[in-house]
Tab-separated table of C-alpha atoms in Angstrom:
chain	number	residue	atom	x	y	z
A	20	UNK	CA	0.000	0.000	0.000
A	21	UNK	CA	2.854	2.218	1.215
A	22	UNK	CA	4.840	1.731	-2.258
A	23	UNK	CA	1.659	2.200	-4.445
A	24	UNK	CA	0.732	5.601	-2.941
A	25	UNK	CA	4.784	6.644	-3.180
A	26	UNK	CA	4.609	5.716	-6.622
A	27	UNK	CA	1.509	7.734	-7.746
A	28	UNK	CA	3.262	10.889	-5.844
A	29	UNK	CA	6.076	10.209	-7.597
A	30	UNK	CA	3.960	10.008	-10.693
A	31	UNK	CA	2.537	13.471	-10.130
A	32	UNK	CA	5.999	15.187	-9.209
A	33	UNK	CA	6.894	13.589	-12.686
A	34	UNK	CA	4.009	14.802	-14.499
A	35	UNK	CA	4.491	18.131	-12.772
A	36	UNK	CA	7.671	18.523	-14.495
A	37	UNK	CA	7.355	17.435	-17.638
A	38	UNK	CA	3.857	19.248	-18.198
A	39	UNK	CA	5.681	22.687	-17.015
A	40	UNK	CA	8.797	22.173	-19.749
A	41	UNK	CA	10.881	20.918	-16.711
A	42	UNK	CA	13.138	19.371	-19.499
A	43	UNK	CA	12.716	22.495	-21.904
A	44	UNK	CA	14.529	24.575	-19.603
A	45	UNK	CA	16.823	22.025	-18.908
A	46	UNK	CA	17.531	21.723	-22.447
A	47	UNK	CA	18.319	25.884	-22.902
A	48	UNK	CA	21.166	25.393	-19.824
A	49	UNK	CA	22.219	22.542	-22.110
A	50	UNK	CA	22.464	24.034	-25.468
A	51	UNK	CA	25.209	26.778	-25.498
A	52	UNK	CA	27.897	24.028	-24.865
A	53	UNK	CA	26.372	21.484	-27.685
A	54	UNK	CA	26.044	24.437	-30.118
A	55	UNK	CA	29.309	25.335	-30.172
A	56	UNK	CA	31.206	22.098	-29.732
A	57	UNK	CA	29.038	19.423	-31.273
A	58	UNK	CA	28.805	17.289	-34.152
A	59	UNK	CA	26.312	18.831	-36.979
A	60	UNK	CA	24.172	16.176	-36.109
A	61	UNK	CA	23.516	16.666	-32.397
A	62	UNK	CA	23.301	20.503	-32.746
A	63	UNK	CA	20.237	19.707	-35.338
A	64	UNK	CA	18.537	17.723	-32.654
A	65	UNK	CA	19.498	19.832	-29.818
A	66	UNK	CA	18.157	23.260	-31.914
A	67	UNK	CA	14.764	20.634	-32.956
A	68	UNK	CA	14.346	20.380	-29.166
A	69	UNK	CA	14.379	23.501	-28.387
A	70	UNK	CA	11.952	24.035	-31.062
A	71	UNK	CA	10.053	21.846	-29.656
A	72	UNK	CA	9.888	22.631	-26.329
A	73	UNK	CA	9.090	26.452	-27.275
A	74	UNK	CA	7.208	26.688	-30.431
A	75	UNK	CA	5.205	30.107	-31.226
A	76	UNK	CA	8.051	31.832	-29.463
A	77	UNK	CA	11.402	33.865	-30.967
A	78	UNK	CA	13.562	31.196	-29.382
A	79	UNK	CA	11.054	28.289	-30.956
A	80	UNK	CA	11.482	29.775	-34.108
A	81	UNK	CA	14.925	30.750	-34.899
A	82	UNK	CA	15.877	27.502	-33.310
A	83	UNK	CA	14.028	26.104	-36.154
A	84	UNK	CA	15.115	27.888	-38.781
A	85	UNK	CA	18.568	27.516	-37.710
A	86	UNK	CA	18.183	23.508	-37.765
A	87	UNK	CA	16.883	23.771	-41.460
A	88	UNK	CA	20.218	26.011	-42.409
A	89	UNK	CA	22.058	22.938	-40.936
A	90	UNK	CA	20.616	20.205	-42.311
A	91	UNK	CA	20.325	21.580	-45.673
A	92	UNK	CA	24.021	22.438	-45.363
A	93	UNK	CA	24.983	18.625	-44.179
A	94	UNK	CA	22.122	16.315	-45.452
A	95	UNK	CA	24.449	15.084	-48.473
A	96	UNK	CA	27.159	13.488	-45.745
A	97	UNK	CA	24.551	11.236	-44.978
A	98	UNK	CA	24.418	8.147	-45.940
A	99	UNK	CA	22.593	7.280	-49.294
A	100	UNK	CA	21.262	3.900	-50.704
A	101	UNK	CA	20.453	2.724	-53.751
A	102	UNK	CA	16.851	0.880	-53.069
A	103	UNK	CA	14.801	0.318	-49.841
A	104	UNK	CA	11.715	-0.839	-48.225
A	105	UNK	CA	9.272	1.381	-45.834
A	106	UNK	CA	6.399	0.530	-43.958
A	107	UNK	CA	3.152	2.071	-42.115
A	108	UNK	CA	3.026	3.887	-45.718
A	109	UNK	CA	0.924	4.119	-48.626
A	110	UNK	CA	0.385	5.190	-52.076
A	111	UNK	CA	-2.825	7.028	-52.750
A	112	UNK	CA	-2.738	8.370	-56.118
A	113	UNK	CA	-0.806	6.736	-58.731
A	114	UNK	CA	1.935	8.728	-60.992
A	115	UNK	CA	0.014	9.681	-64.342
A	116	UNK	CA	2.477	12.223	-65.706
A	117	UNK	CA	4.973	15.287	-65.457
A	118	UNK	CA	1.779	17.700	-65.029
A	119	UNK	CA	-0.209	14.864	-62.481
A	120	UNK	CA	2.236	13.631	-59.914
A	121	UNK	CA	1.217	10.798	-57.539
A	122	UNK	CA	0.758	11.112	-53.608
A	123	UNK	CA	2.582	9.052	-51.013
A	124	UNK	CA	1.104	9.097	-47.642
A	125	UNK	CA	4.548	8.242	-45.508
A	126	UNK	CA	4.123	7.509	-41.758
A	127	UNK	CA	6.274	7.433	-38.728
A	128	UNK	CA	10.160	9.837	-39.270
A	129	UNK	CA	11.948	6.401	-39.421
A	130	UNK	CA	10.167	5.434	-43.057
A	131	UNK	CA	9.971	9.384	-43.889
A	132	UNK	CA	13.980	9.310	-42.995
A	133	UNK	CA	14.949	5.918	-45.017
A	134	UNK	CA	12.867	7.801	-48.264
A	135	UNK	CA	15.188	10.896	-47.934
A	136	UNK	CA	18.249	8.146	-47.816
A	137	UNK	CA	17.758	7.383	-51.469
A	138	UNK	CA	20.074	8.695	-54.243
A	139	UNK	CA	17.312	9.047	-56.521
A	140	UNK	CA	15.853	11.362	-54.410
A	141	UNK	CA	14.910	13.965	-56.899
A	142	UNK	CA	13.772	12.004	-59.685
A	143	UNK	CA	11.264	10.187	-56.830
A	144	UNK	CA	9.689	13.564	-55.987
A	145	UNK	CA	8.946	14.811	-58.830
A	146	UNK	CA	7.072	12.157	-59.480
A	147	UNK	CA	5.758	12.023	-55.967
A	148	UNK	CA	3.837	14.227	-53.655
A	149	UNK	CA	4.923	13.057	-49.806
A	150	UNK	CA	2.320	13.662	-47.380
A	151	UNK	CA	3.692	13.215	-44.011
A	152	UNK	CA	1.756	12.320	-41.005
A	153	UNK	CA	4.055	12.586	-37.905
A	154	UNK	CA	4.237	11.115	-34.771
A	155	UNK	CA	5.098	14.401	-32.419
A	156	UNK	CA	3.501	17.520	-31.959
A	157	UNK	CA	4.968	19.677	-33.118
A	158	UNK	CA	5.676	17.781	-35.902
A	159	UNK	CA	9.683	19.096	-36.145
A	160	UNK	CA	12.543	16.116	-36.332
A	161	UNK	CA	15.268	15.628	-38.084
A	162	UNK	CA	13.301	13.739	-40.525
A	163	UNK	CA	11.087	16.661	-41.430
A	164	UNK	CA	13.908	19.041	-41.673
A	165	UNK	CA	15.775	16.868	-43.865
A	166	UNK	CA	12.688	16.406	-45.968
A	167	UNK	CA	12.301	20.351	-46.066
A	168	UNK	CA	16.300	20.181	-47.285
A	169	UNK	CA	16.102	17.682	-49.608
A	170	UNK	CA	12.458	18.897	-51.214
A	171	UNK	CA	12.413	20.305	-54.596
A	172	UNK	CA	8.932	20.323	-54.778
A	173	UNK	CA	5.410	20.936	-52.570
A	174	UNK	CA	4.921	18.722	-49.791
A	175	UNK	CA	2.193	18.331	-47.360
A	176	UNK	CA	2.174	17.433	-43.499
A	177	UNK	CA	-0.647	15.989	-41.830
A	178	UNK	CA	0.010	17.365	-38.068
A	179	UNK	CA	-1.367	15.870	-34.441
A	180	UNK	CA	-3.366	18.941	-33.937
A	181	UNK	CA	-5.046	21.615	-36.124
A	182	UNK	CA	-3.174	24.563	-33.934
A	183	UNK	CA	0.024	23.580	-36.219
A	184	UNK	CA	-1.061	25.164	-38.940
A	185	UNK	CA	1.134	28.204	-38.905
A	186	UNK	CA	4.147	25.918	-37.642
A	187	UNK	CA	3.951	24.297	-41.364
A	188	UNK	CA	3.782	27.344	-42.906
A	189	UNK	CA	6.919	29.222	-41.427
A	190	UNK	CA	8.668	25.892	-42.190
A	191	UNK	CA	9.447	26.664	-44.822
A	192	UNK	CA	7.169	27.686	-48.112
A	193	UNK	CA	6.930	24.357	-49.924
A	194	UNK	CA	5.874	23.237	-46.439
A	195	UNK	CA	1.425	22.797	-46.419
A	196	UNK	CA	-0.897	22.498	-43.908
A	197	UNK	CA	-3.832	19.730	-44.922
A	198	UNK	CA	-7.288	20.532	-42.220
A	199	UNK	CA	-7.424	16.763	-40.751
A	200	UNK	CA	-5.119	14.111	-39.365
A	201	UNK	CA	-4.902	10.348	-38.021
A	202	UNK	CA	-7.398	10.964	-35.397
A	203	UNK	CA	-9.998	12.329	-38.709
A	204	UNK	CA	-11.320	9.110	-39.211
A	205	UNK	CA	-13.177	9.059	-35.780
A	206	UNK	CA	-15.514	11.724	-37.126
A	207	UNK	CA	-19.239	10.177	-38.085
A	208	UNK	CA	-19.568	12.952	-41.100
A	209	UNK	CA	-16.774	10.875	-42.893
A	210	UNK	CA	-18.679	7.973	-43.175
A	211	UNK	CA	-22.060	7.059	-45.493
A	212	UNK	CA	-23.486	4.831	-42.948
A	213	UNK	CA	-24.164	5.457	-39.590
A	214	UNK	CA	-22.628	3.527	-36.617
A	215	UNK	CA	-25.553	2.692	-34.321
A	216	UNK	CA	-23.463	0.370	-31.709
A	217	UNK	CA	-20.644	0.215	-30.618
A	218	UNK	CA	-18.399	-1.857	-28.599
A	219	UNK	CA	-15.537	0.577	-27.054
A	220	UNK	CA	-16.498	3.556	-25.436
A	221	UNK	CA	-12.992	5.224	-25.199
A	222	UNK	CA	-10.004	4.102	-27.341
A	223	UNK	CA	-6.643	5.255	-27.026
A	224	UNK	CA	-4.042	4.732	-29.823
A	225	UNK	CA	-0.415	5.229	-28.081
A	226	UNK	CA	2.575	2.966	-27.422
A	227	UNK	CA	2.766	2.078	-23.906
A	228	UNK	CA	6.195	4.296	-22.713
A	229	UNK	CA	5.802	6.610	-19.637
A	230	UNK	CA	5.163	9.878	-21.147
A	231	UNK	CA	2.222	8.669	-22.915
A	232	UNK	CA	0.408	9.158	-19.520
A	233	UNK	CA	-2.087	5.807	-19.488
A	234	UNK	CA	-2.280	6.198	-16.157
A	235	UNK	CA	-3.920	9.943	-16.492
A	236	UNK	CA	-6.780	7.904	-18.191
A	237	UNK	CA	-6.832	4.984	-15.444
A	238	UNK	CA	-7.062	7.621	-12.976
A	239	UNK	CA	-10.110	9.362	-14.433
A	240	UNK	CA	-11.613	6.072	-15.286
A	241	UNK	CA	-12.195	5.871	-11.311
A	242	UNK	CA	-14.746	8.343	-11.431
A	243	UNK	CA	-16.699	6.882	-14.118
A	244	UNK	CA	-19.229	3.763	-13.725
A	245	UNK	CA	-17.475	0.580	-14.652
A	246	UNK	CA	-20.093	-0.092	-17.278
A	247	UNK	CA	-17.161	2.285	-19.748
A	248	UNK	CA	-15.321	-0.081	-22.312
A	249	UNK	CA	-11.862	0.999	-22.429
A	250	UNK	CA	-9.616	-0.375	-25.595
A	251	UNK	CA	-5.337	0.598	-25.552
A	252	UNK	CA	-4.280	0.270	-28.668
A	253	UNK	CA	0.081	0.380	-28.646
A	254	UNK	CA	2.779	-1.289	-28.487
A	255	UNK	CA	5.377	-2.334	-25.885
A	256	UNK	CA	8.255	0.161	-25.186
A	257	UNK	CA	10.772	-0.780	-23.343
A	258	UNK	CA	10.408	-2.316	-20.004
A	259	UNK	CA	6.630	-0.846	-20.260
A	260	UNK	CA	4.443	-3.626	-21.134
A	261	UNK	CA	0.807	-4.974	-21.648
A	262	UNK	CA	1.080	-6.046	-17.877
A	263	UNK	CA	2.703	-3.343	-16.541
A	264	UNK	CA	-0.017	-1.296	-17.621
A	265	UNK	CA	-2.377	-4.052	-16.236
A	266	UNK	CA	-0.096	-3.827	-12.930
């Protein structure tokens, strides 16, 4: 009993932290040192953290604009490959010609990543449109700064939340803003044919590390009746498992 109530405390000191940018400010003591002394690569991610951690401000911004300068300066030392596979992706609208390019609908900044890896690159986007729906809000990474580098062409980000709309479009200008995202589908307007039962009352769609918060929803579930049908839909991560969310 003792150790479960120390553990939710220590829960909400955690929580306390992390929803008051304990580890954005953390981050800006951090910085000066990396950004002087540190590989290309690390001050990318270290100036996409701090973008992340402060967008909508001066600080969020430049930081942003600063990692775009630096990948688009470095992105050809990384490595390229001649042919690859990617998952979690789709095409949606074939190539037809020059003047009707086809759509790719990439998912997850490890597929988006290994797509920007290619030496035939260029000659893939201008056939292709990339639509990329991202896995962070905001959506920065390296993978969508190295797609704004790389980019020749318009492409199109489908963001976590509809506030990001005027991240995408200081981005960079071939950067656009599409009105829905991967939650979208949940909306009955979308669909010809009514739903009139259903089985899960609340669904959540998250792999099952810390920082997705799970336990923010168990907690709340105690105040609702137990008739609620609760679905997780995720994936282990880590030492954070089916039963220790059970647990």
């Amino acid at each position: 009993m003792i150790n479960n109530q120390l553990s939710i405390i220590l829960l909400h000191i955690e929580d306390f932290l992390r929803t008051n940018n304990a580890a954005g400010v953390f981050k800006l003591f951090q910085a000066p040192a990396i950004l002087l002394c540190g590989k290309p690569l690390t001050r990318i991610k270290t100036l996409i953290e701090i973008a992340t951690y402060y967008p909508r401000t001066s600080i969020g911004k430049l930081a942003i604009s600063k990692a775009n300068a630096l990948t688009k300066r470095y992105f050809s030392h990384l490595q390229q490959v001649d042919n690859t596979e990617i998952s979690r992706s789709a095409i949606i609208k074939p190539f037809v010609s020059e003047r009707e390019p086809g759509f790719l609908l990439v998912s997850f900044e490890q597929n988006l990543e290994t797509i920007l890896s290619l030496r035939s690159f260029a000659q893939f986007s201008a056939q292709y449109r990339i639509i990329f729906l991202p896995t962070w809000q905001p959506f920065y990474s390296t993978a969508a700064c190295l797609l704004a580098a790389r980019s020749q062409e318009t492409f199109f980000i489908m963001p976590s939340a509809f506030s990001e709309k005027d991240l995408c479009q200081e981005f960079t200008p071939l950067c656009h803003f599409l009105p829905f995202h991967a939650a979208s589908w949940v909306h009955g307007d979308f669909y010809d044919t009514p739903c009139n039962t259903k089985t899960i009352d609340i669904l959540m769609v998250a792999n099952f590390s810390k920082y997705k918060r799970h336990w923010r929803l168990f907690e709340a579930l105690s105040d609702l009746p137990n008739t609620i049908r609760v679905t997780l839909a995720g994936i282990p991560w880590g030492v954070h498992t089916r039963d220790s969310l059970l647990e």
